[in-house]
Amino acid sequence: MIWLKRTLLLSLALSAPLAAQDFSGMDMPISPVQNVGLTNIGTISVLKAAENRSRGRVSSGLPGFSSHASMRAQAADMPAPPPSAVAKLSFQPDRAVSEKVLQDVSRSFSGGDAAKAQTFQRSLAGDNVIGKFRSLLGKYGYSSDNVADVLTAYLVLSWEVVNNGDAMRYPSGVEALHRRIQAGLAGNPRLLAMTDAQKQSMSETFGYLAMIASATRNELERKGDQMALAKLQDGVNSTTRKLGIDLRTVKMTEQGFVSLQ
């Protein structure tokens, strides 16, 4: 599966109302994600479970990531999860859920300001942000209606923002990360027990966060505003740390994320 080309990411743009907002210093909100329980399931524990199943033992170092040598071994012998479990990672989207997610994300970004929340909501809806996320993933074989696909996209796009990186240099690494995320989620009973509405809520929240962060990064790079870009990177990394992943401590390789430590 070929990953998102840099030219496509650079084409992401915020509308005038959104571009006027200062997202640069914001700790991206994950309260909608917390509401459906992903932080309790634990992103790191999901990745670690997949790694442990592929290796038959507990890894050392940063949980969920490992050395180049062990990553190469994982790529070679990681068992495919049961098709029945993989199928449960997908969901049927519902317009009412999308509207609720849009409201929740807008309120989270507004800091409790009702007028600002309405502005965010109108701008995000007017830009069809979640529709653009759906189209972007679909061009490269991913589905925005699949939790594993969405979480992979969110982590890779966030890694690019935080590290000024280009994951397109490592298409095999993105595929390896996706396999581990898919295996981990497919083996997690709590995730599989989620309703379609819960899976959709979580996935669309990640979609908004990824698109807003990527578009804001592109706008700040265009302006040459390095100070604001640094604030954005801190905010995005703070969000992924709440999920158990410090993106400043990993690099993307052909084997996926590898710890810098």
XYZ file of N, CA and C in Angstrom:
783
model
N 0.845 -1.193 0.000
C 0.000 0.000 0.000
C 0.882 1.245 0.000
N 0.743 2.056 -1.018
C 1.552 3.268 -1.133
C 0.972 4.335 -0.226
N 1.844 5.052 0.471
C 1.378 6.040 1.447
C 1.171 7.402 0.817
N 0.689 8.335 1.604
C 0.329 9.669 1.168
C 1.520 10.421 0.604
N 1.405 10.917 -0.598
C 2.494 11.666 -1.198
C 2.575 13.058 -0.592
N 3.804 13.540 -0.527
C 4.032 14.857 0.062
C 3.251 15.934 -0.673
N 3.132 15.795 -1.991
C 2.415 16.810 -2.760
C 0.952 16.877 -2.351
N 0.361 15.735 -1.976
C -1.021 15.752 -1.518
C -1.141 16.436 -0.176
N -0.191 16.171 0.714
C -0.229 16.815 2.022
C -0.089 18.321 1.870
N 0.786 18.743 0.971
C 0.983 20.171 0.774
C -0.247 20.830 0.167
N -1.104 20.028 -0.477
C -2.309 20.598 -1.077
C -3.408 20.829 -0.051
N -3.264 20.256 1.154
C -4.250 20.484 2.203
C -4.217 21.948 2.603
N -5.359 22.542 2.708
C -5.399 23.960 3.072
C -6.604 24.233 3.950
N -6.426 25.169 4.852
C -7.534 25.614 5.688
C -8.275 26.730 4.975
N -9.591 26.768 5.156
C -10.353 27.886 4.628
C -9.969 29.140 5.402
N -10.390 30.288 4.916
C -10.030 31.551 5.568
C -10.431 31.599 7.042
N -11.671 31.186 7.401
C -12.035 31.228 8.827
C -11.162 30.326 9.687
N -10.837 29.136 9.194
C -9.998 28.240 9.981
C -8.562 28.721 10.024
N -8.072 29.220 8.907
C -6.688 29.684 8.864
C -6.468 30.852 9.812
N -7.526 31.586 10.086
C -7.407 32.733 10.987
C -7.295 32.314 12.445
N -7.643 31.076 12.742
C -7.564 30.595 14.119
C -6.125 30.217 14.459
N -5.775 30.357 15.728
C -4.433 29.990 16.177
C -4.466 28.597 16.791
N -4.134 27.585 15.976
C -4.050 26.217 16.464
C -2.647 25.897 16.964
N -1.698 26.801 16.741
C -0.287 26.453 16.898
C 0.090 26.036 18.307
N -0.542 26.625 19.317
C -0.145 26.297 20.678
C -1.085 25.350 21.378
N -1.994 24.757 20.620
C -3.046 23.969 21.243
C -2.620 22.527 21.447
N -2.931 22.025 22.623
C -2.814 20.602 22.911
C -4.065 19.971 22.311
N -3.912 19.314 21.173
C -5.067 18.824 20.431
C -5.997 18.011 21.336
N -7.299 18.311 21.341
C -8.213 17.646 22.270
C -8.480 16.202 21.885
N -8.512 15.314 22.875
C -8.875 13.925 22.609
C -10.027 13.482 23.499
N -10.766 14.436 24.050
C -11.878 14.056 24.926
C -12.890 13.157 24.223
N -13.208 13.368 22.924
C -14.121 12.421 22.278
C -13.540 11.014 22.228
N -12.218 10.915 22.047
C -11.570 9.604 22.036
C -11.619 8.989 23.425
N -11.368 9.817 24.446
C -11.429 9.315 25.816
C -12.826 8.806 26.147
N -13.834 9.470 25.585
C -15.207 9.077 25.883
C -15.534 7.671 25.391
N -14.871 7.224 24.309
C -15.149 5.880 23.796
C -14.093 4.885 24.237
N -13.105 5.345 25.007
C -12.265 4.410 25.728
C -10.958 3.987 25.112
N -10.478 4.623 24.033
C -9.214 4.163 23.455
C -8.061 4.371 24.411
N -8.098 5.469 25.174
C -6.994 5.702 26.100
C -6.968 4.639 27.185
N -8.109 4.059 27.500
C -8.133 2.966 28.464
C -7.633 1.668 27.842
N -7.992 1.454 26.569
C -7.485 0.281 25.862
C -5.976 0.393 25.731
N -5.513 1.608 25.407
C -4.086 1.875 25.371
C -3.463 1.593 24.023
N -3.061 2.669 23.304
C -2.427 2.478 22.008
C -1.139 1.692 22.137
N -0.330 2.042 23.128
C 0.937 1.337 23.312
C 0.697 -0.132 23.616
N -0.266 -0.422 24.482
C -0.510 -1.820 24.830
C -0.998 -2.601 23.623
N -1.739 -1.936 22.734
C -2.197 -2.582 21.511
C -1.012 -2.947 20.628
N -0.091 -1.991 20.440
C 1.078 -2.261 19.612
C 1.973 -3.307 20.254
N 2.115 -3.226 21.564
C 2.966 -4.180 22.265
C 2.393 -5.585 22.164
N 1.074 -5.703 22.267
C 0.456 -7.021 22.165
C 0.717 -7.642 20.804
N 0.636 -6.822 19.750
C 0.908 -7.336 18.406
C 2.355 -7.776 18.280
N 3.272 -6.965 18.829
C 4.687 -7.309 18.761
C 4.967 -8.594 19.528
N 4.377 -8.713 20.713
C 4.628 -9.900 21.527
C 4.120 -11.163 20.847
N 2.952 -11.058 20.175
C 2.432 -12.233 19.487
C 3.349 -12.640 18.347
N 3.958 -11.652 17.679
C 4.823 -11.972 16.550
C 6.153 -12.544 16.996
N 6.597 -12.175 18.214
C 7.909 -12.604 18.688
C 7.836 -13.733 19.704
N 6.653 -13.909 20.305
C 6.490 -14.960 21.289
C 7.046 -14.617 22.652
N 7.389 -13.333 22.887
C 7.901 -12.937 24.191
C 7.765 -11.428 24.338
N 8.025 -10.942 25.551
C 7.931 -9.511 25.829
C 9.182 -8.819 25.316
N 9.012 -7.667 24.684
C 10.154 -6.939 24.141
C 10.765 -6.044 25.198
N 11.989 -5.605 24.923
C 12.637 -4.629 25.785
C 12.585 -3.273 25.116
N 12.918 -2.222 25.867
C 12.929 -0.889 25.298
C 11.543 -0.283 25.279
N 11.341 0.700 24.424
C 10.065 1.404 24.350
C 8.957 0.438 23.969
N 7.903 0.331 24.772
C 6.834 -0.618 24.464
C 6.231 -0.341 23.094
N 6.032 -1.409 22.328
C 5.398 -1.275 21.030
C 6.355 -1.009 19.904
N 7.584 -0.679 20.215
C 8.590 -0.422 19.201
C 9.860 -1.149 19.607
N 10.784 -1.312 18.683
C 11.960 -2.094 19.029
C 13.124 -1.724 18.139
N 14.151 -2.575 18.153
C 15.356 -2.333 17.372
C 15.115 -2.688 15.912
N 16.067 -2.300 15.039
C 15.956 -2.644 13.626
C 15.893 -4.153 13.435
N 16.733 -4.889 14.160
C 16.797 -6.334 13.980
C 15.482 -7.009 14.336
N 14.912 -6.630 15.489
C 13.663 -7.273 15.888
C 12.518 -6.856 14.982
N 12.553 -5.616 14.463
C 11.514 -5.180 13.551
C 11.567 -5.981 12.257
N 12.770 -6.281 11.772
C 12.887 -7.093 10.569
C 12.301 -8.480 10.810
N 12.539 -9.025 11.997
C 11.989 -10.335 12.331
C 10.467 -10.285 12.383
N 9.939 -9.197 12.956
C 8.486 -9.059 13.048
C 7.857 -9.011 11.667
N 8.474 -8.257 10.761
C 7.927 -8.125 9.414
C 7.849 -9.478 8.723
N 8.798 -10.369 9.075
C 8.859 -11.657 8.407
C 7.876 -12.666 8.987
N 7.636 -12.609 10.313
C 6.863 -13.691 10.924
C 5.605 -13.249 11.655
N 5.165 -11.999 11.481
C 3.962 -11.560 12.175
C 2.740 -12.285 11.620
N 2.018 -13.011 12.456
C 0.847 -13.747 11.971
C -0.299 -12.805 11.636
N -1.036 -13.162 10.605
C -2.199 -12.361 10.237
C -3.326 -12.631 11.224
N -4.022 -11.599 11.664
C -5.146 -11.810 12.582
C -6.291 -12.511 11.865
N -7.188 -13.159 12.592
C -8.327 -13.846 11.972
C -9.188 -12.870 11.172
N -9.613 -13.257 9.983
C -10.450 -12.366 9.167
C -11.700 -11.890 9.900
N -12.266 -12.748 10.732
C -13.479 -12.356 11.455
C -13.207 -11.208 12.416
N -12.006 -11.202 13.028
C -11.640 -10.119 13.943
C -11.325 -8.851 13.170
N -10.619 -8.992 12.052
C -10.292 -7.832 11.218
C -11.570 -7.153 10.734
N -12.566 -7.950 10.384
C -13.827 -7.394 9.890
C -14.500 -6.512 10.932
N -14.284 -6.825 12.204
C -14.904 -6.047 13.281
C -14.237 -4.693 13.487
N -13.105 -4.448 12.822
C -12.457 -3.143 12.915
C -13.143 -2.119 12.022
N -13.974 -2.594 11.107
C -14.726 -1.699 10.234
C -16.084 -1.391 10.851
N -16.695 -0.326 10.369
C -18.002 0.071 10.902
C -18.817 0.741 9.811
N -20.127 0.754 10.015
C -21.035 1.448 9.113
C -21.244 2.863 9.641
N -20.821 3.880 8.887
C -20.954 5.255 9.385
C -22.402 5.713 9.430
N -22.654 6.598 10.361
C -23.990 7.158 10.557
C -23.870 8.679 10.597
N -24.719 9.358 9.849
C -24.640 10.815 9.767
C -24.823 11.474 11.137
N -25.697 10.916 11.952
C -25.934 11.495 13.278
C -24.675 11.435 14.136
N -23.919 10.355 14.017
C -22.664 10.242 14.762
C -21.669 11.283 14.264
N -21.596 11.463 12.952
C -20.685 12.463 12.387
C -21.007 13.855 12.905
N -22.282 14.173 12.989
C -22.685 15.489 13.491
C -22.287 15.660 14.954
N -22.432 14.592 15.730
C -22.057 14.651 17.147
C -20.547 14.821 17.299
N -19.770 14.116 16.504
C -18.309 14.244 16.567
C -17.894 15.660 16.199
N -18.503 16.206 15.160
C -18.194 17.573 14.750
C -18.454 18.547 15.891
N -19.559 18.384 16.576
C -19.878 19.250 17.713
C -18.867 19.073 18.844
N -18.515 17.825 19.138
C -17.577 17.557 20.230
C -16.196 18.134 19.937
N -15.711 17.926 18.718
C -14.392 18.444 18.346
C -14.396 19.964 18.392
N -15.454 20.577 17.890
C -15.543 22.038 17.888
C -15.546 22.587 19.306
N -16.291 21.947 20.200
C -16.306 22.390 21.596
C -14.940 22.207 22.246
N -14.273 21.113 21.937
C -12.961 20.856 22.536
C -11.949 21.914 22.127
N -11.981 22.320 20.874
C -11.042 23.330 20.395
C -11.394 24.730 20.878
N -12.639 24.937 21.283
C -13.086 26.292 21.623
C -12.707 26.720 23.026
N -12.286 25.791 23.858
C -11.940 26.136 25.230
C -13.126 26.601 26.048
N -14.309 26.097 25.718
C -15.503 26.457 26.477
C -16.217 27.691 25.975
N -15.714 28.318 24.919
C -16.329 29.509 24.340
C -17.375 29.063 23.319
N -18.655 29.267 23.639
C -19.733 28.778 22.782
C -19.705 29.420 21.398
N -19.431 30.724 21.346
C -19.392 31.412 20.055
C -18.249 30.884 19.195
N -17.101 30.667 19.831
C -15.956 30.135 19.090
C -16.242 28.714 18.609
N -16.947 27.934 19.432
C -17.294 26.564 19.042
C -18.172 26.569 17.793
N -19.112 27.506 17.725
C -19.971 27.596 16.549
C -19.173 27.980 15.314
N -18.196 28.870 15.500
C -17.339 29.265 14.377
C -16.530 28.081 13.877
N -15.931 27.338 14.813
C -15.172 26.149 14.438
C -16.062 25.158 13.694
N -17.256 24.947 14.228
C -18.150 23.956 13.636
C -18.533 24.338 12.212
N -18.866 25.604 12.003
C -19.219 26.055 10.652
C -18.033 25.914 9.705
N -16.848 26.253 10.181
C -15.666 26.197 9.328
C -15.286 24.765 8.983
N -15.306 23.880 9.988
C -14.961 22.477 9.740
C -15.972 21.824 8.807
N -17.251 22.151 9.001
C -18.286 21.596 8.131
C -18.174 22.177 6.726
N -17.934 23.489 6.643
C -17.810 24.129 5.342
C -16.631 23.617 4.546
N -15.556 23.282 5.234
C -14.373 22.727 4.569
C -14.522 21.241 4.259
N -15.594 20.619 4.778
C -15.794 19.175 4.608
C -14.526 18.416 4.995
N -13.990 18.740 6.165
C -12.707 18.185 6.600
C -12.738 16.664 6.658
N -13.796 16.099 7.219
C -13.835 14.643 7.346
C -14.029 13.988 5.983
N -14.706 14.672 5.069
C -14.841 14.153 3.711
C -13.505 14.133 2.988
N -12.696 15.168 3.210
C -11.363 15.205 2.613
C -10.476 14.111 3.195
N -10.634 13.859 4.486
C -9.871 12.775 5.121
C -10.259 11.437 4.499
N -11.540 11.232 4.291
C -12.028 9.999 3.677
C -11.434 9.832 2.272
N -11.459 10.893 1.487
C -10.932 10.824 0.123
C -9.433 10.577 0.107
N -8.726 11.235 1.021
C -7.279 11.102 1.084
C -6.874 9.664 1.380
N -7.522 9.051 2.356
C -7.201 7.667 2.689
C -7.598 6.721 1.565
N -8.746 6.990 0.952
C -9.230 6.111 -0.105
C -8.317 6.046 -1.307
N -7.610 7.127 -1.595
C -6.690 7.142 -2.733
C -5.552 6.148 -2.568
N -5.273 5.761 -1.333
C -4.110 4.912 -1.077
C -4.470 3.589 -0.412
N -5.711 3.159 -0.611
C -6.103 1.842 -0.153
C -6.542 1.751 1.290
N -6.636 2.874 1.976
C -7.117 2.888 3.355
C -8.604 3.246 3.357
N -9.261 2.938 4.460
C -10.666 3.294 4.626
C -10.840 4.104 5.895
N -11.564 5.191 5.794
C -11.849 5.994 6.982
C -12.923 5.341 7.841
N -13.461 4.221 7.374
C -14.444 3.461 8.144
C -13.815 2.221 8.762
N -12.508 2.269 8.994
C -11.786 1.158 9.616
C -10.852 1.728 10.673
N -10.994 1.267 11.907
C -10.245 1.845 13.023
C -8.740 1.692 12.838
N -8.277 0.540 12.377
C -6.841 0.319 12.202
C -6.270 1.233 11.128
N -6.999 1.401 10.026
C -6.539 2.282 8.956
C -6.435 3.721 9.449
N -7.453 4.148 10.176
C -7.486 5.527 10.665
C -6.392 5.775 11.692
N -6.206 4.853 12.633
C -5.178 5.046 13.653
C -3.791 5.075 13.025
N -3.558 4.238 12.020
C -2.279 4.274 11.309
C -2.070 5.633 10.660
N -3.085 6.107 9.948
C -2.974 7.406 9.280
C -2.734 8.522 10.285
N -3.468 8.489 11.392
C -3.309 9.526 12.414
C -1.895 9.546 12.970
N -1.355 8.388 13.312
C -0.012 8.338 13.901
C 1.054 8.762 12.902
N 0.923 8.340 11.653
C 1.924 8.702 10.647
C 1.871 10.197 10.347
N 0.678 10.741 10.157
C 0.559 12.172 9.890
C 1.041 12.988 11.080
N 0.738 12.531 12.283
C 1.208 13.233 13.481
C 2.726 13.162 13.587
N 3.297 12.010 13.270
C 4.759 11.876 13.294
C 5.393 12.855 12.309
N 4.798 12.993 11.132
C 5.325 13.929 10.138
C 5.283 15.362 10.658
N 4.189 15.732 11.303
C 4.065 17.087 11.842
C 5.096 17.326 12.933
N 5.194 16.403 13.875
C 6.069 16.580 15.040
C 7.540 16.608 14.648
N 7.917 15.801 13.664
C 9.333 15.629 13.335
C 9.756 16.254 12.013
N 8.864 17.029 11.386
C 9.171 17.566 10.057
C 9.627 16.448 9.129
N 8.970 15.304 9.244
C 9.384 14.122 8.502
C 8.556 13.883 7.260
N 8.985 12.893 6.487
C 8.291 12.495 5.271
C 8.182 10.974 5.268
N 7.044 10.459 5.678
C 6.855 9.011 5.770
C 6.878 8.343 4.408
N 6.680 9.120 3.334
C 6.684 8.554 1.986
C 8.031 7.923 1.658
N 9.065 8.320 2.374
C 10.382 7.719 2.156
C 10.408 6.266 2.606
N 9.432 5.870 3.426
C 9.422 4.529 4.011
C 8.049 3.870 3.839
N 7.601 3.633 2.614
C 6.274 3.033 2.424
C 6.140 1.664 3.079
N 7.228 0.881 3.065
C 7.170 -0.432 3.716
C 7.027 -0.289 5.224
N 7.608 0.780 5.775
C 7.500 1.019 7.210
C 6.080 1.352 7.626
N 5.381 2.122 6.798
C 3.989 2.450 7.104
C 3.138 1.184 7.046
N 3.420 0.339 6.053
C 2.687 -0.921 5.956
C 2.948 -1.797 7.181
N 4.212 -1.818 7.640
C 4.555 -2.619 8.825
C 3.828 -2.093 10.057
N 3.775 -0.765 10.204
C 3.057 -0.169 11.327
C 1.582 -0.529 11.266
N 1.014 -0.460 10.070
C -0.400 -0.799 9.901
C -0.666 -2.248 10.281
N 0.217 -3.151 9.894
C 0.018 -4.560 10.241
C 0.017 -4.762 11.751
N 0.917 -4.071 12.447
C 0.977 -4.232 13.902
C -0.254 -3.630 14.578
N -0.678 -2.469 14.095
C -1.878 -1.853 14.663
C -3.097 -2.728 14.402
N -3.221 -3.216 13.175
C -4.352 -4.079 12.839
C -4.363 -5.340 13.698
N -3.193 -5.971 13.847
C -3.113 -7.190 14.655
C -3.432 -6.904 16.118
N -2.926 -5.780 16.622
C -3.175 -5.435 18.017
C -4.637 -5.146 18.294
N -5.260 -4.365 17.423
C -6.671 -4.034 17.617
C -7.554 -5.261 17.426
N -7.225 -6.080 16.430
C -8.026 -7.274 16.162
C -7.929 -8.290 17.289
N -6.894 -8.172 18.112
C -6.737 -9.084 19.236
C -7.176 -8.498 20.559
N -7.818 -7.325 20.519
C -8.224 -6.662 21.751
C -9.733 -6.770 21.945
N -10.190 -7.564 22.903
C -11.631 -7.775 23.086
C -12.411 -6.491 23.350
N -11.811 -5.551 24.069
C -12.538 -4.314 24.394
C -12.797 -3.498 23.137
N -11.822 -3.453 22.254
C -12.012 -2.730 21.000
C -13.058 -3.429 20.142
N -12.971 -4.740 20.049
C -13.908 -5.489 19.211
C -15.330 -5.418 19.742
N -15.472 -5.150 21.033
C -16.807 -5.058 21.638
C -17.451 -3.693 21.432
N -16.707 -2.741 20.912
C -17.262 -1.409 20.692
C -18.375 -1.447 19.654
N -19.336 -0.574 19.814
C -20.397 -0.426 18.825
C -19.864 0.313 17.606
N -20.602 0.241 16.505
C -20.217 1.000 15.318
C -20.130 2.487 15.631
N -21.068 2.982 16.436
C -21.067 4.406 16.775
C -19.806 4.792 17.533
N -19.362 3.947 18.449
C -18.139 4.235 19.200
C -16.916 4.215 18.293
N -16.846 3.232 17.416
C -15.705 3.152 16.496
C -15.698 4.338 15.537
N -16.871 4.732 15.080
C -16.949 5.885 14.191
C -16.545 7.159 14.910
N -17.019 7.337 16.129
C -16.681 8.532 16.902
C -15.179 8.652 17.090
N -14.548 7.566 17.468
C -13.110 7.568 17.667
C -12.378 7.858 16.361
N -12.782 7.192 15.283
C -12.088 7.334 14.008
C -12.219 8.742 13.443
N -13.410 9.305 13.498
C -13.593 10.643 12.939
C -12.893 11.699 13.785
N -12.799 11.481 15.089
C -12.021 12.400 15.921
C -10.565 12.402 15.487
N -9.993 11.216 15.297
C -8.618 11.135 14.811
C -8.483 11.793 13.442
N -9.504 11.632 12.600
C -9.457 12.247 11.280
C -9.380 13.760 11.358
N -10.212 14.358 12.208
C -10.159 15.810 12.382
C -8.797 16.254 12.905
N -8.286 15.567 13.918
C -7.003 15.964 14.501
C -5.887 15.887 13.474
N -5.871 14.818 12.681
C -4.818 14.652 11.681
C -4.893 15.731 10.608
N -6.092 15.998 10.108
C -6.245 16.971 9.028
C -5.941 18.387 9.502
N -6.430 18.743 10.689
C -6.171 20.084 11.213
C -4.683 20.285 11.456
N -4.032 19.294 12.057
C -2.603 19.420 12.338
C -1.793 19.524 11.056
N -2.098 18.679 10.066
C -1.344 18.692 8.813
C -1.542 19.995 8.050
N -2.800 20.451 7.974
C -3.074 21.691 7.257
C -2.449 22.890 7.959
N -2.495 22.897 9.288
C -1.887 23.993 10.038
C -0.383 24.007 9.841
N 0.219 22.840 9.863
C 1.665 22.753 9.607
C 2.008 23.332 8.233
N 1.236 22.950 7.211
C 1.511 23.451 5.868
C 1.396 24.971 5.804
N 0.381 25.511 6.480
C 0.181 26.960 6.480
C 1.322 27.674 7.195
N 1.770 27.131 8.322
C 2.862 27.758 9.073
C 4.183 27.656 8.320
N 4.394 26.545 7.630
C 5.601 26.418 6.811
C 5.570 27.426 5.669
N 4.386 27.610 5.075
C 4.258 28.581 3.987
C 4.595 29.984 4.469
N 4.169 30.301 5.696
C 4.434 31.623 6.263
C 5.851 31.748 6.810
N 6.523 30.622 7.010
C 7.854 30.651 7.609
C 7.824 30.965 9.092
N 6.717 30.643 9.758
C 6.559 30.948 11.184
C 7.057 29.764 12.012
N 8.352 29.728 12.267
C 8.956 28.599 12.962
C 8.542 28.525 14.435
N 8.317 29.667 15.059
C 7.918 29.665 16.463
C 6.537 29.028 16.630
N 5.600 29.418 15.774
C 4.259 28.842 15.842
C 4.285 27.367 15.461
N 5.144 27.012 14.510
C 5.260 25.612 14.110
C 5.748 24.757 15.273
N 6.709 25.275 16.023
C 7.222 24.538 17.185
C 6.119 24.336 18.221
N 5.273 25.354 18.403
C 4.157 25.230 19.349
C 3.164 24.177 18.872
N 2.900 24.163 17.570
C 2.007 23.152 17.011
C 2.567 21.754 17.248
N 3.845 21.585 16.977
C 4.479 20.276 17.148
C 4.405 19.809 18.594
N 4.609 20.733 19.523
C 4.497 20.381 20.943
C 3.074 19.932 21.279
N 2.086 20.639 20.723
C 0.698 20.296 21.002
C 0.305 18.943 20.445
N 0.729 18.668 19.210
C 0.405 17.378 18.595
C 1.069 16.243 19.361
N 2.332 16.439 19.743
C 3.030 15.379 20.474
C 2.432 15.177 21.861
N 1.962 16.252 22.472
C 1.310 16.122 23.773
C 0.072 15.238 23.668
N -0.648 15.365 22.555
C -1.834 14.544 22.351
C -1.477 13.074 22.190
N -0.479 12.776 21.356
C -0.118 11.366 21.164
C 0.468 10.771 22.439
N 1.092 11.602 23.263
C 1.617 11.093 24.537
C 0.484 10.647 25.455
N -0.667 11.304 25.360
C -1.827 10.872 26.141
C -2.278 9.478 25.720
N -1.971 9.117 24.477
C -2.299 7.786 23.979
C -1.173 6.798 24.236
N -0.075 7.288 24.815
C 1.030 6.405 25.171
C 2.191 6.407 24.216
N 2.217 7.343 23.251
C 3.286 7.359 22.254
C 3.914 8.742 22.186
N 5.204 8.828 22.501
C 5.967 10.064 22.355
C 6.646 10.017 20.993
N 6.110 10.762 20.045
C 6.608 10.698 18.673
C 7.989 11.304 18.510
N 8.444 12.054 19.504
C 9.804 12.595 19.431
C 10.849 11.517 19.729
N 10.425 10.389 20.247
C 11.371 9.336 20.638
C 11.444 8.207 19.619
N 10.751 8.351 18.479
C 10.780 7.299 17.468
C 11.093 7.896 16.102
N 11.607 7.053 15.231
C 11.826 7.436 13.846
C 11.139 6.424 12.946
N 10.780 6.863 11.746
C 10.176 5.954 10.788
C 11.279 5.300 9.970
N 11.202 3.990 9.825
C 12.143 3.222 9.018
C 11.342 2.285 8.123
N 12.030 1.495 7.308
C 11.348 0.513 6.476
C 10.700 -0.584 7.315
N 11.062 -0.654 8.606
C 10.453 -1.636 9.505
C 9.351 -1.027 10.374
N 9.032 0.236 10.163
C 8.032 0.915 10.970
C 8.675 1.879 11.942
N 7.974 2.218 13.013
C 8.533 3.080 14.048
C 9.600 2.322 14.836
N 10.742 2.961 15.018
C 11.846 2.380 15.784
C 12.276 3.398 16.829
N 12.505 2.934 18.047
C 12.901 3.819 19.133
C 14.260 4.447 18.866
N 14.385 5.727 19.198
C 15.670 6.419 19.100
C 16.548 6.117 20.296
N 15.978 5.553 21.339
C 16.717 5.298 22.579
C 17.462 3.972 22.509
